[in-house]
XYZ file of C-alpha atoms in Angstrom:
613
model
C 146.300 67.778 48.021
C 145.740 68.650 51.638
C 149.276 67.949 52.772
C 152.081 69.490 54.828
C 152.272 72.618 52.719
C 149.035 73.970 54.148
C 150.547 73.743 57.616
C 154.001 75.107 56.892
C 154.905 78.729 57.650
C 157.909 80.971 58.203
C 159.134 83.095 61.093
C 159.940 86.706 60.375
C 163.537 85.464 60.356
C 162.756 83.061 57.559
C 163.103 80.017 59.794
C 160.717 77.098 59.439
C 158.294 76.724 62.360
C 154.996 75.147 63.130
C 152.029 77.482 62.749
C 150.223 79.165 65.613
C 147.521 76.896 66.951
C 149.635 73.745 66.669
C 151.562 72.906 69.822
C 154.914 71.196 69.167
C 155.359 67.888 70.888
C 158.170 67.309 73.345
C 157.819 63.540 73.396
C 161.056 62.589 71.689
C 160.185 58.898 71.646
C 156.899 59.546 69.871
C 158.601 61.900 67.442
C 161.264 59.318 66.662
C 158.578 56.688 66.080
C 156.671 59.049 63.765
C 159.860 59.822 61.861
C 160.610 56.109 61.436
C 157.055 55.453 60.227
C 157.227 58.344 57.750
C 160.622 57.181 56.520
C 159.282 53.688 55.754
C 156.300 55.151 53.919
C 158.523 57.574 52.001
C 160.778 54.719 50.922
C 157.628 53.016 49.699
C 156.912 56.062 47.510
C 154.315 57.891 49.629
C 154.570 61.577 48.567
C 152.914 63.014 51.658
C 155.337 61.107 53.896
C 158.283 62.394 51.847
C 157.026 65.928 52.406
C 156.359 65.444 56.115
C 159.702 63.677 56.664
C 161.549 66.454 54.822
C 159.809 69.029 57.003
C 160.717 67.141 60.172
C 164.369 66.939 59.191
C 164.392 70.585 58.125
C 162.950 71.620 61.477
C 165.694 69.677 63.215
C 168.386 71.386 61.107
C 169.300 68.278 59.100
C 169.423 70.026 55.734
C 171.306 67.237 53.974
C 168.732 64.666 55.037
C 165.776 66.912 54.295
C 166.731 68.052 50.802
C 166.328 64.769 48.880
C 162.986 64.082 50.556
C 161.682 67.552 49.746
C 162.952 67.446 46.143
C 161.287 64.092 45.593
C 157.968 65.313 47.035
C 158.199 68.550 45.052
C 158.798 66.631 41.840
C 155.610 64.734 42.633
C 153.668 68.023 42.852
C 153.512 68.605 46.612
C 153.256 72.362 47.148
C 154.182 72.092 50.825
C 157.414 70.392 49.841
C 158.090 73.128 47.278
C 157.644 75.763 49.976
C 159.883 73.953 52.428
C 162.474 73.309 49.738
C 162.554 77.054 49.199
C 163.135 77.515 52.947
C 165.968 74.995 52.860
C 167.650 76.626 49.884
C 167.270 80.064 51.475
C 169.041 78.747 54.552
C 171.799 77.327 52.383
C 172.334 80.742 50.797
C 170.590 80.268 47.441
C 167.835 82.927 47.592
C 167.097 83.028 43.861
C 166.620 79.272 43.605
C 164.554 79.412 46.801
C 162.337 82.083 45.233
C 161.769 79.849 42.220
C 160.369 77.046 44.365
C 158.340 79.488 46.475
C 156.794 80.783 43.253
C 155.808 77.270 42.244
C 154.244 76.626 45.647
C 152.545 80.025 45.746
C 150.994 79.542 42.298
C 149.749 76.196 43.566
C 147.999 78.015 46.418
C 150.473 77.940 49.323
C 149.901 81.014 51.491
C 153.169 80.414 53.336
C 155.107 80.330 50.054
C 153.378 83.500 48.847
C 154.457 85.187 52.107
C 158.034 84.005 51.707
C 158.109 85.125 48.070
C 156.706 88.535 49.006
C 159.412 89.011 51.622
C 162.034 87.941 49.104
C 160.921 90.628 46.638
C 160.739 93.283 49.322
C 164.284 92.543 50.452
C 165.349 93.204 46.884
C 163.417 96.468 46.655
C 160.737 95.208 44.259
C 157.756 96.564 46.193
C 155.069 95.995 43.519
C 155.956 92.275 43.320
C 156.243 92.103 47.106
C 152.786 93.642 47.549
C 151.255 91.280 45.010
C 152.493 88.106 46.693
C 151.971 89.338 50.252
C 148.403 90.267 49.358
C 147.907 86.768 47.940
C 149.107 85.312 51.234
C 147.086 87.713 53.399
C 143.866 87.157 51.478
C 144.217 83.428 52.110
C 144.185 84.124 55.864
C 147.909 83.794 56.503
C 148.798 85.794 59.633
C 152.428 86.417 58.678
C 151.371 87.453 55.187
C 148.855 89.924 56.587
C 151.467 91.362 58.946
C 154.131 91.684 56.242
C 151.604 93.330 53.899
C 150.575 95.768 56.658
C 154.218 96.600 57.335
C 154.841 97.269 53.631
C 151.742 99.448 53.267
C 152.519 101.335 56.469
C 156.013 102.055 55.199
C 154.419 103.596 52.107
C 151.842 105.541 54.127
C 148.929 103.557 52.682
C 145.716 103.818 54.706
C 144.966 100.116 54.132
C 147.846 99.212 56.447
C 145.642 99.373 59.535
C 143.130 96.951 58.067
C 145.774 94.293 57.440
C 147.534 94.909 60.761
C 144.232 94.269 62.493
C 143.689 91.149 60.374
C 147.102 89.803 61.372
C 146.421 90.591 65.029
C 143.066 88.843 64.898
C 144.807 85.804 63.442
C 147.139 85.612 66.425
C 150.232 87.543 65.275
C 151.614 89.044 68.490
C 153.779 91.739 66.871
C 150.758 92.852 64.850
C 148.702 92.985 68.041
C 151.415 95.124 69.660
C 151.712 97.510 66.725
C 147.946 97.818 66.449
C 147.838 98.684 70.154
C 150.566 101.304 69.691
C 148.664 102.916 66.810
C 145.452 103.041 68.849
C 147.414 104.326 71.826
C 148.904 107.209 69.865
C 145.561 108.060 68.286
C 143.906 108.194 71.701
C 146.700 110.405 73.060
C 146.419 112.820 70.125
C 142.630 113.004 70.425
C 142.990 113.936 74.087
C 145.923 116.281 73.460
C 148.181 114.315 75.833
C 151.815 113.325 75.493
C 154.390 112.220 77.997
C 156.184 109.278 79.470
C 155.816 107.094 82.453
C 158.854 105.187 83.694
C 160.293 105.320 80.213
C 157.080 104.237 78.486
C 155.838 106.779 75.960
C 152.103 106.084 76.210
C 149.723 108.411 77.966
C 146.280 107.242 76.931
C 143.336 108.545 78.897
C 141.415 105.766 80.585
C 137.939 105.208 79.254
C 138.537 106.484 75.694
C 137.398 103.915 73.071
C 140.771 103.774 71.315
C 142.542 103.516 74.661
C 140.341 100.679 75.839
C 140.889 98.774 72.595
C 144.628 99.449 72.746
C 144.739 97.922 76.211
C 143.018 94.775 74.950
C 145.536 94.346 72.136
C 148.438 94.991 74.505
C 146.971 92.333 76.739
C 146.695 89.822 73.896
C 150.245 90.476 72.688
C 151.598 90.316 76.232
C 149.799 87.036 76.861
C 151.621 85.653 73.813
C 154.975 86.662 75.281
C 155.549 90.096 73.729
C 157.745 91.823 76.294
C 157.174 95.396 75.107
C 153.425 94.833 75.120
C 153.739 93.618 78.704
C 155.694 96.787 79.522
C 153.030 99.079 78.067
C 150.236 97.108 79.661
C 151.984 97.479 83.011
C 152.235 101.256 82.467
C 148.508 101.525 81.686
C 147.600 99.547 84.798
C 149.995 101.584 86.946
C 148.424 104.856 85.826
C 145.032 103.416 86.663
C 146.212 102.511 90.146
C 146.105 98.734 89.628
C 149.618 98.377 90.960
C 149.581 94.686 91.778
C 148.679 93.606 88.242
C 150.975 96.274 86.794
C 153.830 94.782 88.811
C 153.079 91.308 87.455
C 153.309 92.481 83.851
C 156.431 94.524 84.534
C 157.959 91.430 86.095
C 157.012 89.295 83.080
C 158.544 91.811 80.704
C 161.639 92.323 82.842
C 162.308 88.597 83.057
C 162.164 88.485 79.259
C 164.958 91.071 79.144
C 163.087 94.392 78.808
C 165.241 96.915 80.674
C 162.530 99.579 80.827
C 160.200 97.130 82.544
C 162.890 96.294 85.101
C 163.314 100.008 85.725
C 159.542 100.564 86.086
C 159.293 97.582 88.430
C 162.028 99.162 90.528
C 159.992 102.361 90.889
C 156.916 100.380 91.906
C 158.903 98.545 94.568
C 160.476 101.778 95.814
C 157.069 103.417 96.144
C 155.936 100.379 98.109
C 158.861 100.905 100.498
C 161.026 98.005 99.278
C 164.144 99.914 98.206
C 166.396 96.869 98.390
C 164.361 94.943 95.798
C 164.013 98.126 93.758
C 167.795 98.457 93.663
C 168.115 94.887 92.369
C 165.870 95.609 89.369
C 167.395 99.026 88.740
C 170.824 97.386 88.710
C 169.632 94.835 86.182
C 168.124 97.548 83.977
C 171.143 99.851 84.312
C 173.501 97.043 83.329
C 171.359 96.628 80.194
C 171.888 100.303 79.348
C 168.807 101.937 80.847
C 169.769 105.503 81.796
C 166.649 106.069 83.876
C 167.523 103.105 86.085
C 171.114 104.319 86.419
C 169.813 107.694 87.578
C 167.529 105.989 90.083
C 170.467 104.033 91.469
C 172.485 107.225 91.672
C 169.709 108.969 93.608
C 169.396 105.991 95.956
C 173.106 106.031 96.785
C 173.083 109.828 97.102
C 170.307 109.574 99.700
C 172.482 107.126 101.630
C 175.406 109.515 101.528
C 177.385 107.260 99.168
C 178.321 110.106 96.861
C 181.097 108.344 94.951
C 178.809 105.455 94.023
C 176.037 107.915 93.165
C 178.399 109.815 90.867
C 179.431 106.591 89.152
C 175.797 105.733 88.351
C 175.010 109.253 87.190
C 177.953 108.983 84.804
C 176.603 105.622 83.629
C 173.252 107.272 82.913
C 175.031 109.964 80.955
C 176.953 107.340 78.979
C 173.612 105.692 78.186
C 172.493 108.946 76.564
C 170.341 110.187 79.448
C 170.881 113.926 79.990
C 169.415 113.603 83.466
C 172.729 112.024 84.426
C 174.603 115.285 83.822
C 171.867 117.276 85.573
C 171.979 114.990 88.602
C 175.763 115.245 88.693
C 175.319 119.006 88.796
C 172.899 118.724 91.708
C 175.283 116.413 93.542
C 178.212 118.800 93.098
C 176.095 121.784 94.122
C 175.055 120.028 97.346
C 178.735 119.431 98.110
C 179.634 123.060 97.452
C 181.603 122.183 94.305
C 180.189 125.125 92.373
C 182.580 125.029 89.414
C 181.886 121.330 88.755
C 178.147 121.871 89.231
C 178.197 124.619 86.621
C 180.102 122.353 84.243
C 177.515 119.547 84.495
C 174.553 121.894 84.368
C 175.978 123.436 81.195
C 176.450 120.033 79.600
C 172.847 119.044 80.292
C 171.518 122.486 79.379
C 173.297 122.504 76.014
C 171.687 119.111 75.359
C 168.272 120.703 75.883
C 167.611 119.801 79.532
C 165.334 122.614 80.659
C 165.672 122.091 84.415
C 169.448 122.058 84.043
C 169.196 125.382 82.213
C 167.115 126.768 85.079
C 169.561 125.418 87.679
C 172.503 126.901 85.741
C 170.786 130.292 85.651
C 170.155 130.167 89.407
C 173.791 129.272 89.981
C 174.945 132.196 87.843
C 172.515 134.507 89.628
C 173.887 133.456 92.999
C 177.391 134.498 91.988
C 176.103 137.838 90.669
C 176.186 137.037 86.935
C 172.736 138.428 86.086
C 173.493 138.911 82.399
C 174.664 135.303 82.141
C 171.620 133.963 84.004
C 168.957 135.681 81.907
C 169.428 133.769 78.607
C 169.398 130.436 80.429
C 166.206 131.341 82.281
C 164.712 132.338 78.924
C 165.818 129.132 77.230
C 164.426 126.984 80.049
C 161.150 128.920 80.098
C 160.754 128.560 76.315
C 161.310 124.811 76.724
C 158.456 124.663 79.231
C 160.129 125.039 82.619
C 157.548 126.634 84.893
C 160.138 127.439 87.549
C 162.313 129.184 84.975
C 159.415 131.362 83.820
C 158.782 132.363 87.433
C 162.471 133.028 88.080
C 162.663 135.131 84.939
C 159.774 137.170 86.305
C 161.685 137.750 89.545
C 164.710 138.842 87.519
C 162.715 141.405 85.527
C 160.858 142.615 88.620
C 164.215 143.253 90.310
C 165.122 145.533 87.411
C 161.841 147.406 87.688
C 160.519 145.954 84.390
C 157.153 145.137 85.918
C 155.208 144.580 82.688
C 157.715 142.055 81.366
C 157.854 140.408 84.788
C 154.064 140.123 84.832
C 154.063 138.333 81.469
C 156.549 135.799 82.847
C 154.473 135.330 85.977
C 151.350 134.816 83.856
C 153.144 132.161 81.790
C 154.160 130.281 84.934
C 150.745 130.775 86.554
C 149.006 129.325 83.500
C 151.077 126.161 84.039
C 150.015 125.941 87.679
C 152.881 127.670 89.487
C 151.471 128.735 92.871
C 153.818 131.624 93.651
C 153.489 132.973 90.117
C 149.700 132.980 90.460
C 150.104 134.922 93.709
C 152.280 137.543 92.008
C 149.778 137.913 89.164
C 146.976 138.287 91.704
C 148.878 140.998 93.601
C 149.674 142.862 90.368
C 146.059 142.762 89.222
C 144.899 143.994 92.612
C 147.226 146.990 92.264
C 145.714 147.688 88.842
C 142.183 147.465 90.239
C 141.271 144.347 88.223
C 139.695 142.578 91.162
C 137.984 139.807 89.152
C 141.247 138.639 87.528
C 143.088 139.067 90.805
C 140.560 136.897 92.638
C 140.855 134.137 90.034
C 144.639 133.983 90.389
C 144.536 134.283 94.167
C 142.135 131.352 94.315
C 144.532 129.269 92.209
C 147.480 130.183 94.427
C 145.529 129.675 97.649
C 144.284 126.310 96.404
C 147.898 125.429 95.672
C 148.864 126.012 99.291
C 150.004 129.639 99.387
C 149.200 131.137 102.797
C 149.787 134.673 101.501
C 147.327 134.077 98.651
C 144.753 132.686 101.081
C 145.131 135.788 103.266
C 144.868 138.221 100.343
C 141.889 136.358 98.908
C 140.191 136.524 102.306
C 140.893 140.255 102.457
C 139.307 140.770 99.010
C 136.212 138.839 100.043
C 136.165 140.571 103.430
C 136.082 143.995 101.815
C 132.955 143.013 99.888
C 130.975 142.028 102.947
C 128.146 144.482 103.621
C 128.224 146.237 106.960
C 125.710 144.719 109.365
C 123.687 147.158 111.436
C 123.715 146.551 115.162
C 119.933 147.022 115.141
C 119.274 144.661 112.207
C 116.675 142.022 113.068
C 116.833 138.410 111.961
C 118.389 135.076 112.799
C 121.921 135.367 114.199
C 124.679 134.179 111.903
C 127.515 134.577 114.378
C 128.254 130.856 114.331
C 128.188 130.567 110.533
C 131.622 131.127 108.992
C 131.777 133.084 105.773
C 134.070 132.115 102.908
C 136.488 134.910 103.784
C 136.737 133.600 107.376
C 137.506 130.121 106.052
C 140.349 131.508 103.923
C 141.654 133.558 106.869
C 141.678 130.383 108.966
C 143.453 128.387 106.258
C 146.179 131.028 106.050
C 146.363 131.255 109.865
C 146.717 127.482 110.165
C 149.662 127.692 107.756
C 151.354 130.189 110.070
C 150.456 133.469 108.356
C 150.783 136.058 111.159
C 148.416 138.704 109.778
C 145.818 136.026 109.130
C 146.249 134.778 112.698
C 145.615 138.297 114.025
C 142.548 138.632 111.795
C 141.143 135.262 112.899
C 141.716 136.350 116.497
C 139.784 139.568 115.846
C 136.887 137.644 114.298
C 136.825 135.288 117.275
C 136.847 138.230 119.674
C 133.939 139.777 117.773
C 132.013 136.551 118.318
C 132.822 136.740 122.009
C 135.114 133.693 121.906
C 137.884 135.067 124.110
C 139.762 131.779 124.411
C 139.939 131.306 120.641
C 140.928 134.933 120.127
C 143.718 134.668 122.695
C 145.005 131.465 121.088
C 145.380 133.098 117.679
C 146.769 136.391 119.044
C 149.345 134.451 121.049
C 150.359 132.361 118.027
C 150.882 135.515 115.965
C 152.696 137.322 118.791
C 155.073 134.432 119.433
C 155.847 134.362 115.695
C 156.857 138.041 115.889
C 153.647 139.904 115.029
C 153.522 143.239 116.846
C 149.783 143.562 116.141
C 149.253 140.088 117.604
C 151.192 141.088 120.746
C 149.234 144.365 121.054
C 145.838 142.694 120.639
C 146.771 139.936 123.066
C 147.669 142.633 125.570
C 144.275 144.317 125.084
C 142.491 141.005 125.613
C 144.459 140.216 128.766
C 143.884 143.717 130.153
C 140.132 143.372 129.669
C 140.282 140.077 131.509
C 142.063 141.767 134.405
C 145.613 140.548 133.674
C 147.240 143.940 133.189
C 150.765 142.852 134.271
C 150.863 140.127 131.620
C 149.274 142.541 129.151
C 152.129 144.989 129.806
C 154.659 142.284 128.896
C 153.056 141.819 125.451
C 152.637 145.588 124.915
C 156.312 146.051 125.652
C 157.174 143.415 123.075
C 154.914 145.135 120.543
C 156.327 148.591 121.357
C 159.890 147.326 120.984
C 158.855 146.133 117.507
C 157.616 149.646 116.631
C 153.953 149.608 117.655
C 153.009 153.176 118.717
C 149.680 152.298 120.361
C 151.391 149.675 122.500
C 153.892 152.305 123.682
C 151.008 154.638 124.551
C 149.277 151.869 126.527
C 152.478 151.261 128.495
C 152.769 154.982 129.229
C 149.250 154.956 130.643
C 149.948 151.820 132.713
C 153.053 153.345 134.302
C 151.281 156.677 134.856
C 148.473 154.933 136.730
C 151.025 153.116 138.846
C 152.659 156.421 139.750
C 155.878 155.528 137.883
C 155.876 158.884 136.143
C 159.421 158.832 134.760
C 158.889 155.407 133.150
C 155.537 156.608 131.833
C 157.187 159.665 130.303
C 159.766 157.472 128.544
C 157.057 155.350 126.918
C 155.072 158.485 126.035
C 158.169 159.825 124.245
C 158.459 156.508 122.386
C 154.765 156.657 121.379
C 155.192 160.223 120.053
C 158.067 159.051 117.882
C 156.303 155.911 116.625
C 152.898 157.419 115.771
C 150.595 157.323 113.917
C 149.294 160.914 114.074
C 146.437 160.158 116.449
C 148.799 158.334 118.823
C 151.408 161.083 118.542
C 148.845 163.709 119.571
C 147.538 161.751 122.572
C 150.997 160.652 123.677
C 152.237 164.254 123.433
C 149.512 165.485 125.734
C 150.239 162.652 128.188
C 153.974 163.346 128.072
C 153.447 167.043 128.765
C 151.142 166.252 131.701
C 153.654 163.799 133.157
C 156.455 166.331 132.723
C 154.465 168.983 134.604
C 153.686 166.478 137.330
C 157.347 165.575 137.664
C 158.453 169.233 137.784
C 155.820 170.266 140.330
């Protein structure tokens, strides 16, 4: 008989529902009329109407009214009624009797009853019987049966689990679609060697990978059917891809359905868009639902506003939610306020829980108070846990002790993870050892990361390789074509590197660009470069501005520049101010270098003779 039993199914909770694909009606008048019609037909002995009426009453929760109708239809051989009678008895608390009727219906071909019977056996630990009946249900195309079978097989580590999970997903089971997406997501992440989290979502699938693309489609299907975690993960995928508007829509959908992580992620999206007030609303909602990440975000927001007591309260809430970042952030807050003892306490709490940045911060704190022996193990622990800053700091610690080889290993560890200053230190060390190729590679990394010192040193390495150009060499002029080393000098100079500014000035002067040369010399001189002040003085003197040149030479000489002192001695000698000239000549003799000392000595002696004549 093609009756109600073929349409009946069970929720995962065991509750009776209509199957996917059939939309329940909300027209109460029509439903009441249908019930009345079925009741009349049932009273007239129509078996199908008995079954349908029993199902209607069961759905409404009228177990007393449903039971006689279902028993009568079951006695007449209606398998749908047998299945629904099993549901009713299960709800009444008679699982064994329910299983008996499910067995009757399942043997008669009811996929829903086979699913219910399989779940019954699994709950009792009889996995062979559970697999048998769930497979019967799944092979008949029952979505819940396929999902339950997949779940059972997955629990056992059976490779067939994926096949049945996919079958359930294709038949419209949203949890199966979500779990299939998660499996594909993890497989894609493993194949690309990527792990991580994004706003509390632990998927990091690379865009464009086949598994990742398929995972996204299944997330989308599950989310469209109202699966809030699927909506969360879909939002995370879209956010990583830069599709922020659609990501926000899915986060919002998930958050409204009660997913705290989605509310937190939505808050971050809104904050990044500049709407901190709306962000705070969603973070509050997520934090109240126990999301530690959102509580930390609220704490940071209040800390930025100077509301330290409120910030501390939210950091404590994050900690209570099991988020170690709460203790770390409390440590940062106390450190900013100068409450060193409390900062150490919170850092220690987070560090003992495995928070690597807290371990690094604790080590820095101990180092600042002179406890080097106490700092070292925490730097080591943080570095072993993957803290790049800790590896670099450990290198500084060893370098300070003169353990250069150990320090270099720490720097190399940090440099390999992209630490700019560590790459610079490795480059400098390799230059000292004469390994120019390795040094250049690390200096390029550091310079590309924004290190002005690395850019300057890289430029110097490249500069030293440039072949000397003969003044009589024929060919097209390349004075206006900048070499790579000049570009690196300029990058360092633009970042305020004084020696690079002097070098760029020298290159400009060599090209005959006096204005450009003066600009860079002046920038270096005003930043405290004695070479910049000396060269600026030379440039001004050549342009006929000797008085201004003398001002810059004096500044350079006061900073210890011997040639500048000699120039001043000559200026005063030419002016006839012999005593002043002798003083600067004495200074030049003392400052050197050897060539300057010799010339300044001769000038001093001549001035002394002139004065004594």
